[in-house]
Amino acid sequence: MAATDIARQVGEGCRTVPLAGHVGFDSLPDQLVNKSVSQGFCFNILCVGETGLGKSTLMDTLFNTKFEGEPATHTQPGVQLRSNTYDLQESNVGLKLTIVSTVGFGDQINKEDSYKPIVEFIDAQFEAYLQEELKIRRVLHAYHDSRIHACLYFIAPTGHSLKSLDLVTMKKLDSKVNIIPIIAKSDAISKSELTKFKIKITSELVSNGVQIYQFPTDDESVAEINGTMNAHLPFAVIGSTEELKIGNKMMKARQYPWGTVQVENEAHCDFVKLREMLIRVNMEDLREQTHSRHYELYRRCKLEEMGFQDTDPDSKPFSLQETYEAKRNEFLGELQKKEEEMRQMFVQRVKEKEAELKEAEKELHEKFDRLKKLHQDEKKKLEDKKKSLDDEVNAFKQRKTAAELLQSQGSQAGGSQTLKRDKEKKNFF
Ligand code: GDP
């Protein structure tokens, strides 16, 4: 009997029975709370926005502390992400908070690829979690989950409309992270302008199909407040760590020559709304959504890319074992195909080389024969020349001998004539 059939039977046959007395499982929620509190929580915020829009100041203001960090310059060649993790403690609850901030966002002339490092960073955190999940010995309870739970998108208080960089970036991120858009430095914009600006931003987000995070309204206890807060998005915030004495209370505020803006005054800005929604009411939902929606999507796409499926082409359930074996066979088949291709290629190359060598050998033979013939011709020519020279030498020698003979005969004949002439001379005297 298949496991699904058994489950169905159990489900169908499940009856509600009254308990005769207290058993104790009503303490389960307390057990969960105790376990979670002892393990501690982790929350990761990504701040995306142009340099100088007040990202660091807002984080300090939100968590009522001073996080370290050098102010970023406007001369970065590209967008980078700076990540810092802090251990915070409130009452007996520990929070491992990671704040990731963009550095150099919006500072380049060509902003076409500015969203890429952010997308890559978010994906890298999903990938690390997936790798941990896929390990045989996984330690997810001790694993430092670095997946981004909330992305605060800082919009410049221009009062006009969203920049194309904002729209493109939010569009690229909306399927990967919970985006909460906020109007930064909202003390720079007047009350009436702010109302119009909020409407304009909301309509631009809708018309461009950008999905921003909606505070959940399915839980009765927070449905009303979350519903109301959804209507206030994007929150217009002000950040300041400076405390000023207002009345007889110390308050976070920004002081100007013409007056003071109080960060926590709801008539001045939406900072309190943001803090309520982000930290006090919906932190768990943001974590939940990250895991069940965004990570799930990443995981599904990644596993499908790797060849895993839930059903086979006939819509029958596909087991992991079968998927693994199918993938393995496919891989082995491909490997064999590749091996055969390489073998064929090798044989072909050897044949080509052999033909090349044969051709070269033939050429060498021909060259050798040509040279040999040339040598023989040369040799014959030299021999002929030597012969003719020998003949000439012999002829010369013969002529020389004949000439010497003639000369000696001539000198003998010359001697007797001289004697005769001397005798005739004597007789004359
Ligand atoms: P980051 O580069 O986005 O992290 O910006 P910073 O937090 O370093 O802030 C840059 C400057 O803006 C600092 O001088 C802050 O004091 C100032 N600043 C921060 N928040 C606000 C705000 O809400 N309103 C105004 N007017 N200035 C702010």
mmCIF file of N, CA, C and O and ligand atoms in Angstrom, residues 49-58 70-72 101-102 154 184-188 237-240 254 256 261, ligand 1:
data_model
loop_
_atom_site.group_PDB
_atom_site.id
_atom_site.type_symbol
_atom_site.label_atom_id
_atom_site.label_comp_id
_atom_site.label_asym_id
_atom_site.label_seq_id
_atom_site.Cartn_x
_atom_site.Cartn_y
_atom_site.Cartn_z
ATOM 1 N N GLY A 49 19.941 51.968 -1.707
ATOM 2 C CA GLY A 49 19.668 53.385 -1.976
ATOM 3 C C GLY A 49 20.942 54.119 -2.291
ATOM 4 O O GLY A 49 22.043 53.650 -1.984
ATOM 5 N N GLU A 50 20.757 55.284 -2.911
ATOM 6 C CA GLU A 50 21.921 56.073 -3.314
ATOM 7 C C GLU A 50 22.762 56.472 -2.094
ATOM 8 O O GLU A 50 22.230 56.592 -0.982
ATOM 9 N N THR A 51 24.031 56.692 -2.364
ATOM 10 C CA THR A 51 24.951 57.111 -1.299
ATOM 11 C C THR A 51 24.489 58.449 -0.718
ATOM 12 O O THR A 51 24.136 59.360 -1.462
ATOM 13 N N GLY A 52 24.450 58.513 0.601
ATOM 14 C CA GLY A 52 24.092 59.770 1.259
ATOM 15 C C GLY A 52 22.605 59.948 1.500
ATOM 16 O O GLY A 52 22.169 60.994 1.983
ATOM 17 N N LEU A 53 21.809 58.890 1.201
ATOM 18 C CA LEU A 53 20.351 59.021 1.414
ATOM 19 C C LEU A 53 19.945 58.756 2.866
ATOM 20 O O LEU A 53 18.767 58.797 3.191
ATOM 21 N N GLY A 54 20.913 58.437 3.700
ATOM 22 C CA GLY A 54 20.612 58.263 5.123
ATOM 23 C C GLY A 54 20.387 56.817 5.549
ATOM 24 O O GLY A 54 19.728 56.568 6.563
ATOM 25 N N LYS A 55 20.994 55.872 4.840
ATOM 26 C CA LYS A 55 20.792 54.447 5.172
ATOM 27 C C LYS A 55 21.384 54.114 6.544
ATOM 28 O O LYS A 55 20.711 53.546 7.400
ATOM 29 N N SER A 56 22.664 54.507 6.719
ATOM 30 C CA SER A 56 23.328 54.171 7.989
ATOM 31 C C SER A 56 22.636 54.876 9.147
ATOM 32 O O SER A 56 22.402 54.268 10.207
ATOM 33 N N THR A 57 22.286 56.135 8.947
ATOM 34 C CA THR A 57 21.646 56.897 10.029
ATOM 35 C C THR A 57 20.319 56.243 10.422
ATOM 36 O O THR A 57 19.999 56.126 11.607
ATOM 37 N N LEU A 58 19.558 55.790 9.418
ATOM 38 C CA LEU A 58 18.258 55.191 9.730
ATOM 39 C C LEU A 58 18.424 53.891 10.517
ATOM 40 O O LEU A 58 17.653 53.615 11.447
ATOM 41 N N GLU A 70 32.162 53.266 7.976
ATOM 42 C CA GLU A 70 32.723 54.481 7.382
ATOM 43 C C GLU A 70 31.728 55.055 6.388
ATOM 44 O O GLU A 70 31.092 54.302 5.654
ATOM 45 N N PRO A 71 31.562 56.376 6.319
ATOM 46 C CA PRO A 71 30.676 56.917 5.282
ATOM 47 C C PRO A 71 31.250 56.603 3.888
ATOM 48 O O PRO A 71 32.459 56.682 3.691
ATOM 49 N N ALA A 72 30.368 56.204 2.986
ATOM 50 C CA ALA A 72 30.831 55.816 1.646
ATOM 51 C C ALA A 72 31.107 57.054 0.790
ATOM 52 O O ALA A 72 30.500 58.096 0.998
ATOM 53 N N SER A 101 24.349 46.876 3.274
ATOM 54 C CA SER A 101 24.064 48.175 2.657
ATOM 55 C C SER A 101 24.746 48.276 1.309
ATOM 56 O O SER A 101 25.870 47.780 1.144
ATOM 57 N N THR A 102 24.082 48.921 0.370
ATOM 58 C CA THR A 102 24.735 49.125 -0.929
ATOM 59 C C THR A 102 25.754 50.248 -0.774
ATOM 60 O O THR A 102 25.529 51.204 -0.041
ATOM 61 N N PHE A 154 15.411 52.802 -0.372
ATOM 62 C CA PHE A 154 15.436 54.233 -0.076
ATOM 63 C C PHE A 154 15.165 55.046 -1.344
ATOM 64 O O PHE A 154 15.957 55.000 -2.290
ATOM 65 N N ALA A 184 13.259 58.527 1.805
ATOM 66 C CA ALA A 184 14.315 58.919 2.743
ATOM 67 C C ALA A 184 14.345 60.430 2.912
ATOM 68 O O ALA A 184 13.832 61.171 2.063
ATOM 69 N N LYS A 185 14.926 60.886 4.009
ATOM 70 C CA LYS A 185 15.107 62.321 4.290
ATOM 71 C C LYS A 185 13.821 63.098 3.995
ATOM 72 O O LYS A 185 13.834 64.106 3.269
ATOM 73 N N SER A 186 12.723 62.595 4.506
ATOM 74 C CA SER A 186 11.436 63.191 4.121
ATOM 75 C C SER A 186 11.219 64.580 4.734
ATOM 76 O O SER A 186 10.223 65.237 4.425
ATOM 77 N N ASP A 187 12.157 65.026 5.561
ATOM 78 C CA ASP A 187 12.058 66.409 6.058
ATOM 79 C C ASP A 187 12.356 67.404 4.927
ATOM 80 O O ASP A 187 12.132 68.600 5.075
ATOM 81 N N ALA A 188 12.842 66.876 3.793
ATOM 82 C CA ALA A 188 13.178 67.764 2.674
ATOM 83 C C ALA A 188 11.981 67.999 1.759
ATOM 84 O O ALA A 188 12.110 68.630 0.716
ATOM 85 N N VAL A 237 10.392 58.665 5.959
ATOM 86 C CA VAL A 237 11.137 58.591 7.215
ATOM 87 C C VAL A 237 12.209 59.681 7.353
ATOM 88 O O VAL A 237 12.648 60.277 6.368
ATOM 89 N N ILE A 238 12.584 59.870 8.603
ATOM 90 C CA ILE A 238 13.673 60.793 8.938
ATOM 91 C C ILE A 238 14.576 60.030 9.895
ATOM 92 O O ILE A 238 14.085 59.280 10.750
ATOM 93 N N GLY A 239 15.864 60.194 9.740
ATOM 94 C CA GLY A 239 16.783 59.509 10.650
ATOM 95 C C GLY A 239 17.626 60.509 11.412
ATOM 96 O O GLY A 239 18.004 61.554 10.869
ATOM 97 N N SER A 240 17.891 60.185 12.657
ATOM 98 C CA SER A 240 18.807 61.015 13.446
ATOM 99 C C SER A 240 19.161 60.287 14.729
ATOM 100 O O SER A 240 18.302 59.662 15.364
ATOM 101 N N ARG A 254 16.048 66.308 14.500
ATOM 102 C CA ARG A 254 16.999 67.061 13.666
ATOM 103 C C ARG A 254 16.654 68.526 13.842
ATOM 104 O O ARG A 254 15.487 68.904 13.683
ATOM 105 N N TYR A 256 17.014 72.474 12.888
ATOM 106 C CA TYR A 256 17.318 73.378 11.771
ATOM 107 C C TYR A 256 17.199 74.817 12.271
ATOM 108 O O TYR A 256 16.587 75.071 13.321
ATOM 109 N N VAL A 261 12.675 68.850 13.721
ATOM 110 C CA VAL A 261 11.809 67.716 13.321
ATOM 111 C C VAL A 261 12.076 66.571 14.278
ATOM 112 O O VAL A 261 13.234 66.220 14.527
HETATM 113 P P1 GDP B 1 24.245 56.670 3.608
HETATM 114 O O1 GDP B 1 25.415 56.932 2.696
HETATM 115 O O2 GDP B 1 23.018 56.372 2.826
HETATM 116 O O3 GDP B 1 24.537 55.636 4.641
HETATM 117 O O4 GDP B 1 23.909 58.046 4.369
HETATM 118 P P2 GDP B 1 24.293 58.488 5.832
HETATM 119 O O5 GDP B 1 23.447 57.802 6.856
HETATM 120 O O6 GDP B 1 25.760 58.425 5.997
HETATM 121 O O7 GDP B 1 23.796 60.013 5.815
HETATM 122 C C1 GDP B 1 24.343 60.975 4.978
HETATM 123 C C2 GDP B 1 24.024 62.364 5.513
HETATM 124 O O8 GDP B 1 22.647 62.559 5.514
HETATM 125 C C3 GDP B 1 24.519 62.566 6.936
HETATM 126 O O9 GDP B 1 25.015 63.855 7.043
HETATM 127 C C4 GDP B 1 23.232 62.431 7.771
HETATM 128 O O10 GDP B 1 23.262 63.212 8.949
HETATM 129 C C5 GDP B 1 22.207 62.983 6.817
HETATM 130 N N1 GDP B 1 20.887 62.419 7.074
HETATM 131 C C6 GDP B 1 20.603 61.178 7.457
HETATM 132 N N2 GDP B 1 19.274 61.022 7.588
HETATM 133 C C7 GDP B 1 18.714 62.221 7.290
HETATM 134 C C8 GDP B 1 17.373 62.700 7.244
HETATM 135 O O11 GDP B 1 16.427 61.989 7.504
HETATM 136 N N3 GDP B 1 17.187 63.990 6.864
HETATM 137 C C9 GDP B 1 18.219 64.810 6.561
HETATM 138 N N4 GDP B 1 17.929 66.058 6.231
HETATM 139 N N5 GDP B 1 19.472 64.389 6.589
HETATM 140 C C10 GDP B 1 19.738 63.120 6.948
#
